[in-house]
C-alpha cells in the first residue's frame, strides 16, 4: 500500500457511493414529498457534512493542501481504511436497496411513505448513517493529514448529532407506535445483541 493507492481508494469510495446513489436521486425527484422537516438548519448541516466528507479530502487528494498538516503515511492504517471503505460501500448499497423510493437526502416523508424494517433495517434504524460513519473512519485512516483525514468525522458527526433525533421525531409522528416498537428493538447505528427485531 502506498499513499497514491490510499488516495485512489478514497476516490473509489466517493465515486462508488455516487454511482449507488444516482438512480435514487433521479427517482426522488419524481416521487412527491408529502411532509418535510427540511429548513435552513438542514441545509447548513448538509453543507458541513459535504465539506468534511467530500470537499476538504478531495482538495487534499488533488493538491496535497493543507501541507502543514501532513504526517507520515502508515500502510497498516491505510489497509484498515480500505476495509472500512469496502464495508461502507456494501452498507450504502444495502441501505439504498432497502429504502427504495422512501429515500431522501434530507428529512422528508414521501407520498405513501412506507416504514422499512426489513433487510439491513432489521438490525439498525440508521444503517445509512452507519455507512457514513464507516466512510469518515476510512477517510481518517486513508489520508495522512490532520485536517483532511478527520474532517469527515467532524463534518458527518455534526450532521448526525443534530439530525438523528429530529429524524426519529418525524418518524414517530408519522408512524406512531409502529416506529416506537421498532426503536425499542433496534440499535441506532450498531446492532443490538439482545432482543433482535423480527422483520414482518
Ligand atoms: N436514517 C436512515 C435513512 C436516511 S435517508 C438511515 O440512516 O438508514 C433519510 C430519509 O429516510 C428521511 O427522509 C426519513 O424519512 C427516511 N427514513 C428513515 N428511516 C426510515 C425507515 N426505517 N423507513 C422508511 N423511511 C425511513
Short mmCIF file of C-alpha atoms and ligand atoms in Angstrom, two decimals:
data_model
loop_
_atom_site.label_atom_id
_atom_site.label_comp_id
_atom_site.label_asym_id
_atom_site.label_seq_id
_atom_site.Cartn_x
_atom_site.Cartn_y
_atom_site.Cartn_z
CA UNK A 1 0.00 0.00 0.00
CA UNK A 2 1.32 3.42 -0.97
CA UNK A 3 -0.04 6.93 -0.40
CA UNK A 4 -1.21 7.10 -4.04
CA UNK A 5 -3.15 3.84 -3.64
CA UNK A 6 -4.71 5.11 -0.40
CA UNK A 7 -5.79 8.32 -2.15
CA UNK A 8 -7.19 6.25 -5.04
CA UNK A 9 -9.21 4.15 -2.55
CA UNK A 10 -10.71 7.34 -1.11
CA UNK A 11 -11.73 8.39 -4.65
CA UNK A 12 -13.19 4.94 -5.40
CA UNK A 13 -15.24 5.22 -2.19
CA UNK A 14 -16.60 8.65 -3.19
CA UNK A 15 -17.31 7.63 -6.80
CA UNK A 16 -18.79 4.25 -5.75
CA UNK A 17 -21.13 6.00 -3.32
CA UNK A 18 -22.21 8.39 -6.07
CA UNK A 19 -22.88 5.56 -8.52
CA UNK A 20 -25.02 3.75 -5.92
CA UNK A 21 -26.93 6.97 -5.24
CA UNK A 22 -27.61 8.27 -8.80
CA UNK A 23 -30.75 6.18 -9.52
CA UNK A 24 -32.18 7.16 -6.13
CA UNK A 25 -31.53 10.87 -6.76
CA UNK A 26 -33.38 10.57 -10.08
CA UNK A 27 -36.30 8.69 -8.58
CA UNK A 28 -36.54 11.02 -5.57
CA UNK A 29 -37.04 13.98 -7.95
CA UNK A 30 -40.09 12.19 -9.39
CA UNK A 31 -41.56 10.99 -6.05
CA UNK A 32 -43.76 13.64 -4.42
CA UNK A 33 -42.96 14.73 -0.83
CA UNK A 34 -45.96 14.79 1.50
CA UNK A 35 -44.23 16.30 4.51
CA UNK A 36 -40.81 17.79 5.09
CA UNK A 37 -38.71 18.83 8.07
CA UNK A 38 -36.14 20.50 5.79
CA UNK A 39 -35.09 24.00 6.74
CA UNK A 40 -32.07 26.29 6.96
CA UNK A 41 -30.63 24.08 9.70
CA UNK A 42 -30.74 21.04 7.35
CA UNK A 43 -29.05 23.00 4.53
CA UNK A 44 -26.26 24.13 6.89
CA UNK A 45 -25.80 20.59 8.26
CA UNK A 46 -25.70 19.04 4.77
CA UNK A 47 -23.10 21.64 3.68
CA UNK A 48 -20.92 20.94 6.73
CA UNK A 49 -21.12 17.20 6.07
CA UNK A 50 -20.36 17.59 2.35
CA UNK A 51 -17.33 19.79 3.15
CA UNK A 52 -15.92 17.28 5.63
CA UNK A 53 -16.57 14.07 3.71
CA UNK A 54 -16.09 15.42 0.19
CA UNK A 55 -14.68 18.88 -0.48
CA UNK A 56 -11.74 19.04 2.00
CA UNK A 57 -10.47 15.49 1.36
CA UNK A 58 -10.91 15.93 -2.40
CA UNK A 59 -8.77 19.11 -2.35
CA UNK A 60 -6.14 17.21 -0.31
CA UNK A 61 -6.14 14.22 -2.70
CA UNK A 62 -5.90 16.51 -5.75
CA UNK A 63 -3.34 19.04 -4.45
CA UNK A 64 -1.82 17.90 -1.12
CA UNK A 65 -3.28 21.01 0.58
CA UNK A 66 -3.01 21.73 3.54
CA UNK A 67 0.63 20.57 3.51
CA UNK A 68 1.48 21.83 7.01
CA UNK A 69 -0.97 19.27 8.44
CA UNK A 70 0.55 16.18 6.80
CA UNK A 71 2.05 13.32 8.81
CA UNK A 72 3.96 10.18 7.75
CA UNK A 73 1.92 7.62 5.77
CA UNK A 74 1.41 4.28 7.55
CA UNK A 75 0.41 1.37 5.28
CA UNK A 76 -1.22 -0.61 8.12
CA UNK A 77 -3.61 2.27 8.87
CA UNK A 78 -4.41 2.60 5.18
CA UNK A 79 -5.17 -1.14 4.92
CA UNK A 80 -7.64 -0.77 7.80
CA UNK A 81 -9.09 2.22 5.94
CA UNK A 82 -9.52 0.13 2.79
CA UNK A 83 -11.52 -2.46 4.77
CA UNK A 84 -13.71 0.29 6.28
CA UNK A 85 -14.24 1.79 2.79
CA UNK A 86 -15.34 -1.60 1.36
CA UNK A 87 -17.73 -2.11 4.30
CA UNK A 88 -19.14 1.42 3.82
CA UNK A 89 -19.87 0.79 0.13
CA UNK A 90 -21.54 -2.55 0.84
CA UNK A 91 -23.71 -0.91 3.50
CA UNK A 92 -24.60 2.01 1.19
CA UNK A 93 -25.74 -0.49 -1.42
CA UNK A 94 -27.87 -2.45 1.08
CA UNK A 95 -29.47 0.67 2.60
CA UNK A 96 -30.40 2.22 -0.74
CA UNK A 97 -31.80 -1.10 -1.92
CA UNK A 98 -33.93 -1.50 1.23
CA UNK A 99 -35.18 2.13 1.41
CA UNK A 100 -36.01 2.38 -2.31
CA UNK A 101 -38.49 5.17 -3.05
CA UNK A 102 -38.59 6.18 0.64
CA UNK A 103 -35.04 7.56 0.48
CA UNK A 104 -34.37 11.34 0.72
CA UNK A 105 -31.19 13.34 1.05
CA UNK A 106 -32.91 15.32 3.82
CA UNK A 107 -35.79 14.86 6.25
CA UNK A 108 -38.77 14.18 4.00
CA UNK A 109 -41.74 11.88 4.02
CA UNK A 110 -42.82 10.77 0.55
CA UNK A 111 -46.40 10.20 -0.57
CA UNK A 112 -47.33 6.66 0.57
CA UNK A 113 -44.12 6.54 2.61
CA UNK A 114 -43.54 3.05 3.98
CA UNK A 115 -41.70 2.33 7.20
CA UNK A 116 -38.90 -0.04 6.21
CA UNK A 117 -37.95 -2.53 8.93
CA UNK A 118 -36.59 -5.32 6.74
CA UNK A 119 -33.28 -6.05 5.01
CA UNK A 120 -30.43 -4.23 6.70
CA UNK A 121 -33.08 -2.20 8.63
CA UNK A 122 -33.85 -5.37 10.61
CA UNK A 123 -30.70 -4.76 12.64
CA UNK A 124 -30.31 -0.98 12.92
CA UNK A 125 -32.57 2.05 12.44
CA UNK A 126 -29.96 4.20 10.68
CA UNK A 127 -27.70 1.90 8.66
CA UNK A 128 -27.06 4.63 6.07
CA UNK A 129 -25.59 6.75 8.87
CA UNK A 130 -23.53 3.71 9.97
CA UNK A 131 -22.21 3.66 6.39
CA UNK A 132 -21.31 7.37 6.55
CA UNK A 133 -19.51 6.79 9.88
CA UNK A 134 -17.55 4.00 8.17
CA UNK A 135 -16.73 6.40 5.31
CA UNK A 136 -15.49 9.00 7.82
CA UNK A 137 -13.38 6.36 9.63
CA UNK A 138 -11.99 5.12 6.28
CA UNK A 139 -11.10 8.69 5.29
CA UNK A 140 -9.28 9.32 8.60
CA UNK A 141 -7.28 6.09 8.17
CA UNK A 142 -6.51 6.53 4.46
CA UNK A 143 -5.43 10.19 4.35
CA UNK A 144 -2.34 11.10 6.42
CA UNK A 145 -3.34 14.70 7.05
CA UNK A 146 -4.57 16.12 10.36
CA UNK A 147 -7.18 18.28 8.62
CA UNK A 148 -8.35 16.34 5.53
CA UNK A 149 -8.36 12.99 7.39
CA UNK A 150 -10.58 13.75 10.42
CA UNK A 151 -12.70 16.33 8.52
CA UNK A 152 -15.23 13.60 7.69
CA UNK A 153 -15.64 12.58 11.33
CA UNK A 154 -16.26 16.21 12.32
CA UNK A 155 -18.41 17.07 9.29
CA UNK A 156 -20.63 14.00 9.29
CA UNK A 157 -20.59 13.86 13.12
CA UNK A 158 -22.14 17.36 13.20
CA UNK A 159 -24.91 16.33 10.78
CA UNK A 160 -25.52 13.08 12.65
CA UNK A 161 -25.78 14.53 16.16
CA UNK A 162 -28.06 17.40 15.11
CA UNK A 163 -30.24 15.32 12.77
CA UNK A 164 -30.82 11.86 14.16
CA UNK A 165 -33.24 12.76 16.96
CA UNK A 166 -35.15 15.14 14.59
CA UNK A 167 -35.48 12.26 12.14
CA UNK A 168 -36.73 9.89 14.84
CA UNK A 169 -39.23 12.54 15.97
CA UNK A 170 -40.51 12.83 12.38
CA UNK A 171 -40.77 9.05 12.07
CA UNK A 172 -42.61 8.80 15.44
CA UNK A 173 -45.07 11.48 14.33
CA UNK A 174 -45.68 9.67 11.05
CA UNK A 175 -45.71 6.04 12.22
CA UNK A 176 -46.54 6.31 15.94
CA UNK A 177 -46.33 3.11 17.95
CA UNK A 178 -45.07 1.16 14.93
CA UNK A 179 -41.87 3.24 14.94
CA UNK A 180 -41.64 3.30 18.75
CA UNK A 181 -41.81 -0.52 18.82
CA UNK A 182 -39.18 -0.67 16.08
CA UNK A 183 -36.99 1.72 18.15
CA UNK A 184 -37.30 -0.49 21.20
CA UNK A 185 -36.00 -3.48 19.22
CA UNK A 186 -33.14 -1.98 17.20
CA UNK A 187 -29.91 -0.08 17.76
CA UNK A 188 -29.39 3.34 16.18
CA UNK A 189 -26.24 2.61 14.17
CA UNK A 190 -24.86 -0.55 15.82
CA UNK A 191 -26.97 -3.74 16.04
CA UNK A 192 -28.30 -4.72 19.46
CA UNK A 193 -27.06 -8.02 20.77
CA UNK A 194 -30.27 -8.89 22.61
CA UNK A 195 -33.92 -8.76 21.62
CA UNK A 196 -33.39 -8.58 17.85
CA UNK A 197 -36.14 -7.08 15.73
CA UNK A 198 -38.30 -9.57 13.79
CA UNK A 199 -38.98 -8.27 10.26
CA UNK A 200 -42.59 -8.50 9.12
N1 LIG B 1 -31.67 7.43 8.78
C1 LIG B 1 -31.84 6.37 7.81
C2 LIG B 1 -32.31 6.90 6.46
C3 LIG B 1 -31.50 8.03 5.89
S1 LIG B 1 -32.26 8.76 4.45
C4 LIG B 1 -30.55 5.58 7.69
O1 LIG B 1 -29.53 6.05 8.20
O2 LIG B 1 -30.56 4.49 7.12
C5 LIG B 1 -33.34 9.92 5.24
C6 LIG B 1 -34.81 9.66 4.96
O3 LIG B 1 -35.12 8.33 5.26
C7 LIG B 1 -35.72 10.54 5.79
O4 LIG B 1 -36.42 11.36 4.93
C8 LIG B 1 -36.66 9.58 6.54
O5 LIG B 1 -37.97 9.98 6.36
C9 LIG B 1 -36.42 8.26 5.85
N2 LIG B 1 -36.37 7.11 6.76
C10 LIG B 1 -35.58 6.95 7.83
N3 LIG B 1 -35.76 5.74 8.40
C11 LIG B 1 -36.70 5.11 7.63
C12 LIG B 1 -37.32 3.82 7.68
N4 LIG B 1 -36.99 2.92 8.62
N5 LIG B 1 -38.23 3.52 6.72
C13 LIG B 1 -38.56 4.41 5.77
N6 LIG B 1 -38.01 5.63 5.67
C14 LIG B 1 -37.09 5.98 6.58
#
